[in-house]
XYZ file of C-alpha atoms in Angstrom:
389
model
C 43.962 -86.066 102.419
C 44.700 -82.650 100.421
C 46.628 -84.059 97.846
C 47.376 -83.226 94.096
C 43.061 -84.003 93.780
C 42.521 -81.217 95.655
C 45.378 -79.186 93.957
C 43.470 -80.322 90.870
C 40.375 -78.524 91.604
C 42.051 -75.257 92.659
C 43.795 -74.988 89.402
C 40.637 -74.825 87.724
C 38.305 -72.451 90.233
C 40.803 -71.861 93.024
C 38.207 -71.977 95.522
C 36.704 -68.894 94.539
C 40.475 -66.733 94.551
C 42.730 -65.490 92.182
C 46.407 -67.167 93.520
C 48.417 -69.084 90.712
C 51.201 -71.766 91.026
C 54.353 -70.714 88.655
C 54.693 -73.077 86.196
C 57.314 -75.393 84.623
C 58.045 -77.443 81.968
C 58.091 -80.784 81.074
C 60.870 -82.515 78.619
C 59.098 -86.030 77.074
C 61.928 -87.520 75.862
C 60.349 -90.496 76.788
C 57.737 -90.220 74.728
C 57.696 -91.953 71.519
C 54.417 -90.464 69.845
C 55.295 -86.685 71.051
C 57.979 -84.070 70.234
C 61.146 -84.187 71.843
C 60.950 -82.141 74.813
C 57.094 -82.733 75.509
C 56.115 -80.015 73.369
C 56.516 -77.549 75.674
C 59.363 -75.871 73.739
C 56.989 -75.825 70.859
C 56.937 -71.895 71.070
C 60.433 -71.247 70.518
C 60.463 -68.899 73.907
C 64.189 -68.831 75.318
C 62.801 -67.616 78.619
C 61.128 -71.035 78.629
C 64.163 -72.709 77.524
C 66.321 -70.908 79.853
C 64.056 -72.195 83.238
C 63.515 -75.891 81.839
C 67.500 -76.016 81.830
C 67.555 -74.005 85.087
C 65.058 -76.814 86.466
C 66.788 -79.510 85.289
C 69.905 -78.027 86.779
C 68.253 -77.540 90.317
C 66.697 -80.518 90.790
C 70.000 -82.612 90.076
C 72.031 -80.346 92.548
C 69.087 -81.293 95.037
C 69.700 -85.093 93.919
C 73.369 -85.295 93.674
C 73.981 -82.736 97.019
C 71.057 -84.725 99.348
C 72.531 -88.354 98.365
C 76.012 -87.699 99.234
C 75.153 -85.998 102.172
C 72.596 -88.250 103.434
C 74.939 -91.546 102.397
C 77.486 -89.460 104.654
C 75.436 -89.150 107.639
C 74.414 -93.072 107.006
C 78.027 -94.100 107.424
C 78.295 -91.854 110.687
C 75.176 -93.485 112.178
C 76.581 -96.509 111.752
C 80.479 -96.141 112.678
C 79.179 -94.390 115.547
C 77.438 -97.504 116.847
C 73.744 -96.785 115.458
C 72.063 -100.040 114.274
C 68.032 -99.937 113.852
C 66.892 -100.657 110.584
C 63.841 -99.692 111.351
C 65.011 -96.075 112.094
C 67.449 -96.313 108.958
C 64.180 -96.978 107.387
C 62.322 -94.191 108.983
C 64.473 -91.280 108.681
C 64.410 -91.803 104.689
C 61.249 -90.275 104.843
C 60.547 -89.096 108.101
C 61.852 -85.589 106.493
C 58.739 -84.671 104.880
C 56.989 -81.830 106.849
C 60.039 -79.165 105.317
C 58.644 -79.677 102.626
C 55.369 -77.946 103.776
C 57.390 -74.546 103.594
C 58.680 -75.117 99.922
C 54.468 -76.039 98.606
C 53.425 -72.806 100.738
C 56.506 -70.367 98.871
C 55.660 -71.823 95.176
C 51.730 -71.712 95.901
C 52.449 -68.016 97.004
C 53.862 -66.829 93.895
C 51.674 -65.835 91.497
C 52.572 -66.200 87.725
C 50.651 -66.799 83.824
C 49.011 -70.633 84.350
C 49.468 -72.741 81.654
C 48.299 -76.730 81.155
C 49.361 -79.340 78.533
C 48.785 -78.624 75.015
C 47.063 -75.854 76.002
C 44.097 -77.626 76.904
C 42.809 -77.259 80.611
C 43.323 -80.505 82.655
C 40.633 -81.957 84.161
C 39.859 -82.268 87.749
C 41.995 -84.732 89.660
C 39.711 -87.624 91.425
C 40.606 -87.036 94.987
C 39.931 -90.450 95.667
C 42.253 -91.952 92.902
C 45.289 -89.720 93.567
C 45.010 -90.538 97.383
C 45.226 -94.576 96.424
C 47.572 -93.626 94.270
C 49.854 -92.002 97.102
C 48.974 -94.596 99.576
C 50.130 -97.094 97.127
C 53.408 -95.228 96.260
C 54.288 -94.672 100.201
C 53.786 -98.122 100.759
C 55.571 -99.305 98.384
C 58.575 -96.875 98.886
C 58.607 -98.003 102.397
C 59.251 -101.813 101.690
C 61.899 -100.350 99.139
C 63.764 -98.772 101.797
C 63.489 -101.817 104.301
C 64.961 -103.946 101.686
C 67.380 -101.328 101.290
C 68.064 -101.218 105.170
C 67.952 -105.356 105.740
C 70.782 -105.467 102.154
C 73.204 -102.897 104.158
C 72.946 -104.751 107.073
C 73.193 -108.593 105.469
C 75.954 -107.441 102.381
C 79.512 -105.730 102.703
C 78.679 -102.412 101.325
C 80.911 -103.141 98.321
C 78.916 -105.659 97.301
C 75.839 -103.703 98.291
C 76.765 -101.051 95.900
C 77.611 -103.333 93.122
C 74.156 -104.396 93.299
C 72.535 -101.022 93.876
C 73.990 -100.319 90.132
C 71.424 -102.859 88.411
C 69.223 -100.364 89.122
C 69.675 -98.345 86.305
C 69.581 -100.979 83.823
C 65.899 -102.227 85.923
C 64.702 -98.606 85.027
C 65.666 -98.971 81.480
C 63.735 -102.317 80.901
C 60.458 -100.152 83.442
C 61.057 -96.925 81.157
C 61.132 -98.612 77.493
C 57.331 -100.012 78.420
C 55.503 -98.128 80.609
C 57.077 -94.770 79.321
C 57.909 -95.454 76.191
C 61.288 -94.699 76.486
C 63.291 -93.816 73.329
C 66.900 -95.500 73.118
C 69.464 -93.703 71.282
C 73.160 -94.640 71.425
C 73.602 -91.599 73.461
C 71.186 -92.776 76.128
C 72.336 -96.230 75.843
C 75.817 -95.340 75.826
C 74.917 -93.115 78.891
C 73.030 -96.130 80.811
C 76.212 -98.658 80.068
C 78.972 -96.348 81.411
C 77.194 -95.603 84.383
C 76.394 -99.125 85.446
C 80.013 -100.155 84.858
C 81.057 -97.112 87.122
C 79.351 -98.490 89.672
C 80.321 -101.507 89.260
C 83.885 -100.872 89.293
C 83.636 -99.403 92.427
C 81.789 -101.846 93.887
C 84.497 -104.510 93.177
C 87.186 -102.333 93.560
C 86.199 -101.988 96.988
C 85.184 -106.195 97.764
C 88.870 -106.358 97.261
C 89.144 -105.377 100.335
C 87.807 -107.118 103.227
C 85.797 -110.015 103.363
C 82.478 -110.674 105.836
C 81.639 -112.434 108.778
C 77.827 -112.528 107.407
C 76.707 -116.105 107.259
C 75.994 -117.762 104.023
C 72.190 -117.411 104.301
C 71.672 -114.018 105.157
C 74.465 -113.169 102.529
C 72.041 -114.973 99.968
C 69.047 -112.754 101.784
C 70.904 -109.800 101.350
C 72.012 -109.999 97.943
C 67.845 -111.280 96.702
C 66.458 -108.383 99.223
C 68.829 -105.599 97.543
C 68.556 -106.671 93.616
C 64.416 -106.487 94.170
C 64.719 -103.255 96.521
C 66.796 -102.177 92.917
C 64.377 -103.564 91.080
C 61.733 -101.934 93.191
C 63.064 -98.202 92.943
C 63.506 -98.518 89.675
C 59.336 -99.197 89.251
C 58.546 -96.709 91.294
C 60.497 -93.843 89.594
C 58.947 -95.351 86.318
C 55.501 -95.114 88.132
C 55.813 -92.016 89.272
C 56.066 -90.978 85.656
C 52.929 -92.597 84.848
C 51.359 -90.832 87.236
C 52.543 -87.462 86.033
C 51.466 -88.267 82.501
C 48.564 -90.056 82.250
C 46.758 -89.070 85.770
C 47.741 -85.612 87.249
C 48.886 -84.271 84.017
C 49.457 -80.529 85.509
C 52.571 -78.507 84.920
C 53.377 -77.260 88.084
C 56.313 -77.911 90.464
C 53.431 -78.124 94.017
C 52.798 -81.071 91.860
C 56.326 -82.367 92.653
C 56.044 -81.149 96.116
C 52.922 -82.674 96.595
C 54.041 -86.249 95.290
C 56.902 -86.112 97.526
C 54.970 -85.420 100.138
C 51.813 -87.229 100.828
C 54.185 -90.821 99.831
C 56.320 -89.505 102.337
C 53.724 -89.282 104.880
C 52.128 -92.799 104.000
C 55.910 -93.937 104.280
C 56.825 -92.859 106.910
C 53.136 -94.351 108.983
C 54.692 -97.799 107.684
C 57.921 -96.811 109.280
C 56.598 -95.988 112.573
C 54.346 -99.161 112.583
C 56.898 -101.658 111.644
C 59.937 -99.746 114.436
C 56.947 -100.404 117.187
C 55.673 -103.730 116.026
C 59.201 -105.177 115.856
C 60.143 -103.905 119.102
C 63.276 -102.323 118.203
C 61.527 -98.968 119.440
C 62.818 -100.112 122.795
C 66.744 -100.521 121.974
C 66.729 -96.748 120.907
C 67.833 -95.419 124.355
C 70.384 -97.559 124.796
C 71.772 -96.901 121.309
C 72.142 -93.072 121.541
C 73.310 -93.477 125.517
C 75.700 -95.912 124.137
C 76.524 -93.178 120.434
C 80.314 -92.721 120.654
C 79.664 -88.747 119.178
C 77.101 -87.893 122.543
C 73.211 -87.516 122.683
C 72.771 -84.689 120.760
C 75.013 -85.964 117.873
C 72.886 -88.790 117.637
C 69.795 -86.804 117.889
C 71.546 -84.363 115.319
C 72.854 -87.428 112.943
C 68.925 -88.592 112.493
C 67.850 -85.122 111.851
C 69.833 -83.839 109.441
C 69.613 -87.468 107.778
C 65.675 -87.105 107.498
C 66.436 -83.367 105.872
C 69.216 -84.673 102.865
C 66.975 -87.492 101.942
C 63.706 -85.200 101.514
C 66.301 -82.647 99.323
C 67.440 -86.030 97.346
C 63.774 -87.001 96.976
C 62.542 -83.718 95.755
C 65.075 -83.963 93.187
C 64.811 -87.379 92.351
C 60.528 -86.824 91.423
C 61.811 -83.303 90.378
C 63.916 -84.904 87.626
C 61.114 -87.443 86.948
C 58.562 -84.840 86.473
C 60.830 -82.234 83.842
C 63.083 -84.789 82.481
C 62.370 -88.891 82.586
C 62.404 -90.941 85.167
C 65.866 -92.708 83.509
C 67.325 -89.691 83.447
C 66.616 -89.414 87.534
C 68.106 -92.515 87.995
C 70.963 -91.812 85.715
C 71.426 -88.596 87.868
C 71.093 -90.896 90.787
C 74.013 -93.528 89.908
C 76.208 -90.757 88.913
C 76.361 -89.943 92.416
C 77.713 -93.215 93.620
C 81.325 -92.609 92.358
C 81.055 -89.122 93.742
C 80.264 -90.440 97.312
C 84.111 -91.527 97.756
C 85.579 -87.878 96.831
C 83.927 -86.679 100.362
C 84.654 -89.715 102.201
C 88.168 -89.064 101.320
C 87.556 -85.486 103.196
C 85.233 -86.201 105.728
C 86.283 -90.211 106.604
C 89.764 -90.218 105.129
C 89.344 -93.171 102.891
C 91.785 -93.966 100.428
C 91.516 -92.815 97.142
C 93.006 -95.024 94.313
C 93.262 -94.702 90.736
C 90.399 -97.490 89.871
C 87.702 -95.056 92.198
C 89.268 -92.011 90.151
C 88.052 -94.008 86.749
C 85.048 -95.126 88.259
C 84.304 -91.273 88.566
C 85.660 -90.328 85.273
C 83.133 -93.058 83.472
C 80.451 -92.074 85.359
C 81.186 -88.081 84.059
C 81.307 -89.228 80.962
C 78.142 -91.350 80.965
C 76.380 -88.275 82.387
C 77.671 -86.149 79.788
C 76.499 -88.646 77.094
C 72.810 -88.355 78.299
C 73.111 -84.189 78.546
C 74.437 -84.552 75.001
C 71.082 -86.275 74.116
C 68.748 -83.625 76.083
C 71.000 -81.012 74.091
C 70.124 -82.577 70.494
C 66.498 -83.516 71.057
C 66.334 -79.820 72.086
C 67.484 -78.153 68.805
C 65.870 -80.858 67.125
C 62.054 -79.684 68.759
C 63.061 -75.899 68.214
C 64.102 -76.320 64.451
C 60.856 -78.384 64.038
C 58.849 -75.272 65.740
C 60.729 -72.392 63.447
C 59.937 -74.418 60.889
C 56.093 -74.782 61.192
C 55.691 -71.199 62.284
C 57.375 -70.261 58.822
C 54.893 -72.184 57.057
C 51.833 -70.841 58.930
């Protein structure tokens, strides 16, 4: 499989041509024994400044924009009278291949390489980065079956409430296998974001009740906290992987990650919607859609596209920022989720929703705060060496 191995040994010989992949940069926050932002800023360039903040800014419109939309589309698949969790599962990842035309426009580019510290990174093993996806996809695929099996067994009130431990899961993954720095910004940040979700997931239990039985309710809720539990290791593992194993600065990199677990991913898919025969209900359910044929065919698709543009930004952020900081990005999007369905659904929307958002705004504004101090922090520390050389 060509994976980021193979991207490895082109970066170094390029199999014999002269293309380049443009290159980004990566901010180490969570990195105890480094500078601030990775030491990339450690030139004082404000072009380079400028694109790490233009990165981070992309990649958590891709996040933001991908989850509400694809959350959207969820709900419509399912009011509509879709109900495979196998395909719920599939089209998560199914989405992949697009991505193919992103990798071939940033491998086309050609701009000044540059590796970490300076120092040219070694050759990728092709055979450890492919166990390494393989592991990743397979993993990400029991995540979202968990994921798919909580919706299905949990009112999604509850569901959500649940789907908020996440972030405080990635905190306890981030603080020892990334070293993750707590300051009271982040950990201010990490608190009001957790209670936003929260809020709104209890706001809306007030609600209804369910008709689930007792022991898939139980199912539900221990199959959602460890598929919370679960994302929240693999964003943290992901980072790992960046850092200590690829350790290359470009965004293919991303692309790649994205990718070849997506591929592995969806293979599990595909085996488990065959081997638990649901593969034969899907006929039936888009005959029986309420929206027609093609709007089913048309509600999967575009599905499979938002979650790819979600995923890319969820590694993106990951790979230029922390993998906290992608899951902070990613539960700030849970309160925003009800503005739309106001539009789109016509839900109601009542003051405790309108708090829920306002938290969650500030708790994301807490962690930019952080990014903006450990930023002036690194480029004070850099004027101030240069002055002394």
């Amino acid at each position: 499989m060509a994976g980021d191995g193979g991207d490895g040994g082109n970066n170094n010989d390029d199999g014999g041509g002269n293309r380049e992949e443009v290159q980004i940069q990566i901010a180490g926050s969570s990195k105890a024994a480094t500078s601030s932002i990775h030491e990339v800023h450690r030139q004082n360039s404000p072009a380079k400044s400028w694109q790490w903040w233009l990165m981070v800014g992309v990649n958590m419109f891709f996040l933001i924009a991908g989850q509400t939309a694809s959350t959207l589309l969820g709900r419509f698949y399912y009011n509509q009278g879709g109900n495979s969790k196998w395909m719920s599962t599939f089209v998560q990842t199914a989405g992949f291949p697009v991505l193919f035309i992103a990798l071939f426009l940033f491998r086309s580019k050609t701009s000044s390489t540059e590796t970490i510290a300076s120092i040219p990174a070694p050759k990728t093993s092709i055979k450890k980065i492919t166990l390494i996806y393989v592991a990743l996809g397979l993993i990400i695929a029991a995540d979202d079956l968990m994921y798919s099996y909580g919706l299905l067994y949990l009112p999604v009130s509850t569901y959500s409430l649940i789907c908020a431990s996440q972030l405080a899961f990635n905190a306890v993954f981030s603080y020892f296998l990334n070293s993750q720095k707590f300051t009271p910004l982040i950990f201010n940040s990490v608190v009001l974001l957790t209670f936003s979700a929260s809020l709104l997931g209890v706001d809306e239990d007030s609600q209804g009740t369910t008709s689930i039985s007792h022991g898939k309710y139980i199912l539900g809720f221990l199959l959602t906290l460890g598929a919370s539990a679960t994302y929240s290791l693999i964003l943290s593992l992901i980072q790992v992987t960046f850092e200590k194993v690829i350790k290359r600065e470009t965004f293919s990199v991303v692309l790649n990650m994205q990718i070849y677990t997506g591929l592995v991913a969806t293979l599990a898919s595909l085996v488990g919607l065959f081997a638990s025969g649901e593969w034969m209900t899907l006929q039936g359910e888009m005959h029986g859609f309420q929206s027609g044929k093609l709007s089913y065919v048309m509600t999967l698709l575009w599905t499979a596209i938002c979650w790819q543009v979600a995923s890319v930004g969820v590694v993106g952020l990951v790979f230029v920022v922390s993998s906290l900081f992608s899951n902070v990005i990613s539960t700030l999007a849970l309160p925003i989720i009800p503005v739309f369905a106001v539009i789109f659904f016509h839900d109601k929307m009542d003051g405790v929703k309108i708090i829920a958002m306002l938290m969650a705004i500030w708790g994301f504004i807490s962690y930019g705060n952080q990014l903006y101090v450990d930023d002036k922090k690194a480029r004070k520390t850099t004027a101030n060496v240069e002055e002394t050389d």
